Amino acid sequence: MAIYPTKRLRRLRYNPIVRDLVRETKLSKDDFIYPMFIAHGENIKNEVSSMPGVYQLSIENAIEECKELVSLGIKAIILFGIPEHKDEQGTDAYSADGIIQRAIRAIKKEVSDLLIITDVCLCEYTSHGHCGLVDGDEILNDETVSLLAKEAVSHAEAGADMIAPSDMMDGRIAAIRKALDYKGFKNIPIMSYAVKYSSGYYGPFRDAADSATSFGDRRSHQMDIANSLEAIREAESDIEEGADIIMVKPAGAYLDVITEVKDKFQMPTAAYQVSGEYSMIKAAGKMGWIDEERVMVESLIAIKRAGADIILTYFAKDIAKYLDENPQ
Ligand code: PBG
Ligand code: ZN
């Protein structure tokens, strides 16, 4: 093996063409999924105060946004719903006329070449803001799983192309797979939020989706931030139960977990760069403390370099524009 001065690592950095030639990680528009918040009503375009550039949109405005995404080359969205009424059972989540079901049908009618993924959970639809049915301060697992399966089927019936359960109940992937298959949706894939931590980075999302809990927190179902062996067990059970894609969430603070899950299972692996990750970069950029665009690119490259094949990010539109100006 050569050593200095025969070996000089700087030789492959001496001009931009050489650097591009040896670049190991490249971003592509195909990598990204854009999260959208669909609000009940008309003419709604409310910027989320803690997430500049991200809006709660009523259906007709969401359709316009979808057209913009397609024209930018972003081909997949994940939908979150803000219903008119919330109740203890989260009824809007699995009603044929729920906000997401109506949004899917409307978008499908107007926009082609866009993959519609739906987030399956109850927390946007329950009056208490929890991800499942509650009894006292317990979040009930098995009763919740039945409702999640119902929610997944109703999204598929409305035309969803992929189902993404984010609730972290045990056994929900098997139940959803079984329910989808039984109803004839055997070709609809499941992207499981398999490794989802109980994270402070979800703060701004609770403003966006209006889903803060009225009591307690999510620590009895989401994972402890300190655990990575457990991440393997979570991913393994979801794969056994039939998940097609597994997700790690958040992304930036869990790059080690993304790498471990990818190396161990070699499955299509997604990572969710969550609301707080986005807001921190936006805020520091606005203050002039960091170069927002550079840090956006760096954060996304890091997630891909760690092993993610797919990145859910609120920066999807910005990175698509960046890639147009800076082909990789
Ligand atoms: C719903 C859900 C959440 C996120 C995605 N799906 C919130 C939560 O679990 O509290 C967070 C996404 C983000 O912060 O951008 N269960
Ligand atoms: Zn939830």
Coordinates of C-alpha atoms and ligand atoms in Angstrom, one line a residue:
M1 CA 0.0 0.0 0.0
A2 CA 1.3 3.4 -1.0
I3 CA 2.0 6.0 1.5
Y4 CA 2.6 9.8 1.3
P5 CA 4.2 11.2 -0.8
T6 CA 3.3 8.5 -3.4
K7 CA -0.3 8.5 -2.1
R8 CA -2.0 11.9 -2.2
L9 CA -5.8 11.8 -1.4
R10 CA -6.1 15.4 -2.7
R11 CA -5.5 14.3 -6.3
L12 CA -9.1 13.3 -6.6
R13 CA -10.3 16.6 -5.3
Y14 CA -8.3 18.9 -7.6
N15 CA -11.2 20.0 -9.9
P16 CA -15.0 19.8 -10.0
I17 CA -15.1 17.2 -12.7
V18 CA -12.8 14.8 -10.9
R19 CA -14.8 15.4 -7.7
D20 CA -18.1 14.6 -9.5
L21 CA -16.5 11.5 -11.0
V22 CA -15.7 10.0 -7.6
R23 CA -18.7 11.3 -5.7
E24 CA -20.1 8.3 -3.8
T25 CA -23.6 9.5 -2.9
K26 CA -25.9 11.3 -5.3
L27 CA -29.4 12.6 -4.8
S28 CA -32.1 12.0 -7.3
K29 CA -35.7 13.3 -7.5
D30 CA -36.8 9.7 -7.4
D31 CA -35.6 9.5 -3.8
F32 CA -38.1 11.9 -2.3
I33 CA -41.6 11.8 -0.8
Y34 CA -43.3 15.1 0.0
P35 CA -45.6 15.2 3.1
M36 CA -48.8 17.2 2.7
F37 CA -51.4 18.4 5.2
I38 CA -55.0 18.3 3.9
A39 CA -57.5 20.5 5.8
H40 CA -61.3 20.3 5.7
G41 CA -62.9 23.3 4.0
E42 CA -62.3 25.5 1.0
N43 CA -59.8 28.2 0.2
I44 CA -57.5 27.1 2.9
K45 CA -53.8 27.8 2.6
N46 CA -52.5 28.3 6.2
E47 CA -48.7 28.5 6.5
V48 CA -47.6 26.4 9.5
S49 CA -46.0 29.0 11.8
S50 CA -43.2 26.7 12.9
M51 CA -42.6 25.3 9.3
P52 CA -42.1 28.2 6.8
G53 CA -43.1 27.1 3.3
V54 CA -45.3 24.3 4.5
Y55 CA -49.1 24.8 4.4
Q56 CA -52.3 23.2 5.5
L57 CA -54.2 23.1 2.3
S58 CA -57.9 22.5 1.4
I59 CA -58.4 19.9 -1.3
E60 CA -58.5 22.2 -4.3
N61 CA -55.3 23.9 -3.2
A62 CA -53.7 20.6 -2.6
I63 CA -54.5 19.6 -6.2
E64 CA -52.6 22.7 -7.4
E65 CA -49.7 21.8 -5.2
C66 CA -49.7 18.3 -6.6
K67 CA -49.5 19.7 -10.1
E68 CA -46.6 21.8 -9.1
L69 CA -44.8 18.7 -7.6
V70 CA -45.3 16.7 -10.8
S71 CA -43.9 19.6 -12.8
L72 CA -40.9 19.7 -10.5
G73 CA -40.3 16.0 -10.9
I74 CA -41.4 14.9 -7.5
K75 CA -43.4 11.7 -8.0
A76 CA -44.7 10.7 -4.5
I77 CA -46.6 12.4 -1.7
I78 CA -47.7 11.3 1.8
L79 CA -51.0 12.7 3.0
F80 CA -52.0 13.7 6.6
G81 CA -55.5 14.8 7.3
I82 CA -57.0 17.5 9.4
P83 CA -60.7 16.5 9.8
E84 CA -63.6 18.8 10.5
H85 CA -64.5 16.9 13.7
K86 CA -62.4 14.8 16.0
D87 CA -63.9 12.3 18.4
E88 CA -62.7 9.7 20.9
Q89 CA -62.7 6.9 18.3
G90 CA -61.1 9.0 15.4
T91 CA -64.0 8.1 13.2
D92 CA -63.0 10.4 10.3
A93 CA -59.9 8.3 9.8
Y94 CA -61.8 5.3 8.5
S95 CA -64.9 7.0 7.1
A96 CA -65.5 6.7 3.3
D97 CA -66.2 10.5 3.4
G98 CA -63.2 11.3 5.6
I99 CA -60.9 14.2 4.7
I100 CA -58.2 11.9 3.3
Q101 CA -60.6 9.7 1.4
R102 CA -62.0 12.7 -0.3
A103 CA -58.6 14.2 -1.0
I104 CA -57.3 11.0 -2.6
R105 CA -60.3 10.7 -4.9
A106 CA -60.0 14.4 -5.9
I107 CA -56.3 14.3 -6.5
K108 CA -56.5 11.0 -8.5
K109 CA -59.1 12.6 -10.7
E110 CA -57.0 15.7 -11.5
V111 CA -53.4 14.6 -11.3
S112 CA -51.7 11.6 -13.0
D113 CA -48.2 10.2 -12.5
L114 CA -48.2 10.9 -8.8
L115 CA -48.0 8.1 -6.2
I116 CA -50.3 8.8 -3.3
I117 CA -49.2 7.3 0.0
T118 CA -51.3 7.7 3.1
D119 CA -50.2 8.0 6.7
V120 CA -52.3 5.5 8.7
C121 CA -52.7 6.5 12.4
L122 CA -55.5 7.9 14.6
C123 CA -53.8 10.8 16.3
E124 CA -54.9 13.4 13.7
Y125 CA -58.5 12.3 14.1
T126 CA -59.0 11.7 17.9
S127 CA -60.2 14.4 20.2
H128 CA -57.5 13.4 22.8
G129 CA -54.7 13.4 20.1
H130 CA -53.6 9.8 20.9
C131 CA -52.6 7.3 18.2
G132 CA -55.2 4.8 19.4
L133 CA -58.2 4.2 21.5
V134 CA -57.7 5.0 25.1
D135 CA -58.9 3.5 28.3
G136 CA -57.9 5.8 31.2
D137 CA -54.3 6.5 30.5
E138 CA -53.7 3.3 28.5
I139 CA -53.5 3.3 24.7
L140 CA -55.2 0.1 23.8
N141 CA -53.3 -2.0 21.3
D142 CA -55.5 -4.7 19.8
E143 CA -58.7 -2.6 19.6
T144 CA -56.6 0.1 17.9
V145 CA -55.1 -2.4 15.4
S146 CA -58.6 -3.3 14.1
L147 CA -59.4 0.4 13.5
L148 CA -56.1 0.9 11.7
A149 CA -56.8 -2.0 9.4
K150 CA -60.2 -0.4 8.7
E151 CA -58.5 2.9 8.0
A152 CA -56.0 1.3 5.6
V153 CA -58.7 -0.4 3.7
S154 CA -60.7 2.8 3.4
H155 CA -57.7 4.6 2.0
A156 CA -57.1 1.9 -0.5
E157 CA -60.8 2.0 -1.5
A158 CA -60.5 5.7 -2.1
G159 CA -57.5 5.0 -4.4
A160 CA -54.4 5.2 -2.3
D161 CA -51.3 3.6 -4.0
M162 CA -49.4 2.8 -0.8
I163 CA -50.2 2.6 2.9
A164 CA -47.9 3.9 5.6
P165 CA -48.8 3.0 9.2
S166 CA -47.2 5.3 11.7
D167 CA -48.9 4.3 14.9
M168 CA -46.4 1.8 16.4
M169 CA -49.0 -0.6 17.8
D170 CA -47.9 -4.2 17.9
G171 CA -49.2 -6.5 15.2
R172 CA -50.6 -3.8 12.9
I173 CA -48.7 -4.7 9.8
A174 CA -50.0 -8.3 9.8
A175 CA -53.6 -7.0 10.5
I176 CA -53.4 -4.4 7.7
R177 CA -51.9 -6.8 5.2
K178 CA -54.6 -9.3 5.9
A179 CA -57.4 -6.8 5.7
L180 CA -56.0 -5.3 2.4
D181 CA -55.6 -8.8 0.9
Y182 CA -59.1 -9.8 1.9
K183 CA -60.6 -6.7 0.3
G184 CA -58.7 -7.4 -3.0
F185 CA -55.8 -4.9 -2.5
K186 CA -53.1 -7.5 -2.6
N187 CA -50.9 -5.4 -4.8
I188 CA -50.9 -2.3 -2.5
P189 CA -47.6 -2.0 -0.7
I190 CA -47.1 -1.2 2.9
M191 CA -44.4 1.2 4.0
S192 CA -44.1 0.7 7.7
Y193 CA -42.9 3.3 10.1
A194 CA -41.1 0.4 11.7
V195 CA -38.6 2.2 13.8
K196 CA -40.2 5.3 15.1
Y197 CA -38.7 7.0 18.1
S198 CA -40.5 9.1 20.8
S199 CA -38.9 12.2 19.6
G200 CA -38.8 15.9 20.4
Y201 CA -38.3 16.6 16.7
Y202 CA -42.0 16.0 16.0
G203 CA -42.9 19.3 17.7
P204 CA -43.7 21.4 14.6
F205 CA -45.7 18.5 13.1
R206 CA -48.2 18.8 16.0
D207 CA -48.9 22.4 14.9
A208 CA -49.1 21.3 11.2
A209 CA -51.5 18.4 11.9
D210 CA -53.2 19.9 14.9
S211 CA -52.5 16.6 16.8
A212 CA -51.0 17.5 20.1
T213 CA -52.1 15.2 22.9
S214 CA -54.5 16.5 25.5
F215 CA -52.9 14.4 28.2
G216 CA -49.9 12.0 28.5
D217 CA -47.4 11.4 25.6
R218 CA -46.4 8.7 23.1
R219 CA -43.8 6.9 25.1
S220 CA -45.8 3.8 25.7
H221 CA -45.8 2.9 22.0
Q222 CA -43.0 4.9 20.3
M223 CA -39.4 3.8 20.8
D224 CA -37.0 5.0 23.5
I225 CA -34.5 7.3 21.9
A226 CA -31.6 5.4 23.5
N227 CA -32.2 2.0 21.8
S228 CA -30.8 0.6 18.6
L229 CA -30.9 -3.2 19.3
E230 CA -34.6 -2.8 19.8
A231 CA -34.8 -1.1 16.4
I232 CA -33.7 -4.3 14.8
R233 CA -36.4 -6.2 16.6
E234 CA -39.0 -3.7 15.5
A235 CA -37.9 -3.8 11.8
E236 CA -37.7 -7.6 11.9
S237 CA -41.2 -8.1 13.2
D238 CA -42.6 -5.7 10.6
I239 CA -40.8 -7.5 7.8
E240 CA -42.1 -10.8 9.0
E241 CA -45.6 -9.4 9.2
G242 CA -45.4 -8.3 5.5
A243 CA -44.0 -4.8 5.3
D244 CA -42.6 -4.0 1.9
I245 CA -40.6 -0.9 2.9
I246 CA -39.3 -0.1 6.3
M247 CA -38.8 3.4 7.7
V248 CA -36.7 4.9 10.4
K249 CA -37.9 8.1 11.9
P250 CA -36.5 10.7 12.6
A251 CA -33.6 10.6 10.3
G252 CA -30.8 13.0 11.2
A253 CA -30.3 12.0 14.8
Y254 CA -30.7 8.3 13.9
L255 CA -28.3 7.8 11.0
D256 CA -26.6 4.9 12.9
V257 CA -30.0 3.2 13.1
I258 CA -30.6 3.7 9.3
T259 CA -27.3 2.1 8.6
E260 CA -27.9 -0.9 10.9
V261 CA -31.4 -1.6 9.6
K262 CA -30.3 -1.3 6.0
D263 CA -27.2 -3.5 6.4
K264 CA -29.0 -6.1 8.4
F265 CA -32.2 -6.6 6.3
Q266 CA -31.2 -5.2 2.8
M267 CA -34.8 -4.0 2.4
P268 CA -35.9 -0.9 0.7
T269 CA -35.3 1.5 3.5
A270 CA -37.0 4.9 4.0
A271 CA -36.0 7.7 6.4
Y272 CA -38.3 10.5 7.5
Q273 CA -36.6 13.9 7.9
V274 CA -39.2 15.1 10.3
S275 CA -40.7 18.5 11.0
G276 CA -38.2 19.6 13.7
E277 CA -35.3 18.8 11.4
Y278 CA -36.8 20.9 8.7
S279 CA -37.7 23.8 11.1
M280 CA -34.3 24.0 12.6
I281 CA -32.6 24.3 9.2
K282 CA -35.2 26.9 8.1
A283 CA -34.9 28.9 11.3
A284 CA -31.1 29.0 11.4
G285 CA -31.1 29.9 7.6
K286 CA -33.6 32.7 8.2
M287 CA -31.4 34.1 11.0
G288 CA -28.4 34.1 8.6
W289 CA -26.6 31.7 10.9
I290 CA -26.2 28.9 8.3
D291 CA -26.5 28.7 4.5
E292 CA -29.9 27.0 4.3
E293 CA -29.4 25.5 0.9
R294 CA -26.0 24.0 1.8
V295 CA -27.3 22.5 5.0
M296 CA -30.4 21.2 3.3
V297 CA -28.3 19.3 0.8
E298 CA -25.8 18.1 3.4
S299 CA -28.6 16.8 5.6
L300 CA -30.2 14.9 2.8
I301 CA -26.9 13.5 1.5
A302 CA -26.1 12.3 5.1
I303 CA -29.4 10.4 5.2
K304 CA -28.8 8.8 1.8
R305 CA -25.2 8.0 2.6
A306 CA -26.3 6.3 5.8
G307 CA -28.3 3.9 3.7
A308 CA -31.7 5.3 3.0
D309 CA -33.2 4.6 -0.4
I310 CA -36.2 6.9 0.1
I311 CA -36.4 10.2 2.0
L312 CA -39.6 11.7 3.3
T313 CA -38.8 15.5 3.5
Y314 CA -40.5 18.8 3.6
F315 CA -37.6 20.0 1.5
A316 CA -38.7 17.9 -1.5
K317 CA -39.7 20.9 -3.6
D318 CA -36.6 22.8 -2.7
I319 CA -34.3 19.9 -3.4
A320 CA -36.0 19.3 -6.8
K321 CA -35.3 22.9 -7.8
Y322 CA -31.7 22.6 -6.5
L323 CA -31.2 19.4 -8.6
D324 CA -32.4 21.2 -11.7
E325 CA -29.8 23.9 -11.2
N326 CA -27.1 21.5 -10.0
P327 CA -27.4 18.2 -11.9
Q328 CA -25.6 15.4 -9.9
Ligands
PBG1 C1 -48.6 10.4 13.3 C2 -47.3 10.9 12.7 C3 -46.4 11.9 13.3 C4 -45.5 12.1 12.4 C5 -45.7 11.4 11.3 N1 -46.9 10.6 11.5 C6 -46.5 12.5 14.6 C7 -46.3 11.8 15.9 O1 -46.1 10.6 15.9 O2 -46.3 12.4 16.9 C8 -44.3 13.1 12.6 C9 -43.8 13.7 11.3 C10 -43.0 15.0 11.5 O3 -42.7 15.4 12.7 O4 -42.7 15.6 10.5 N2 -48.4 9.3 14.2
ZN2 ZN -50.1 8.8 15.7

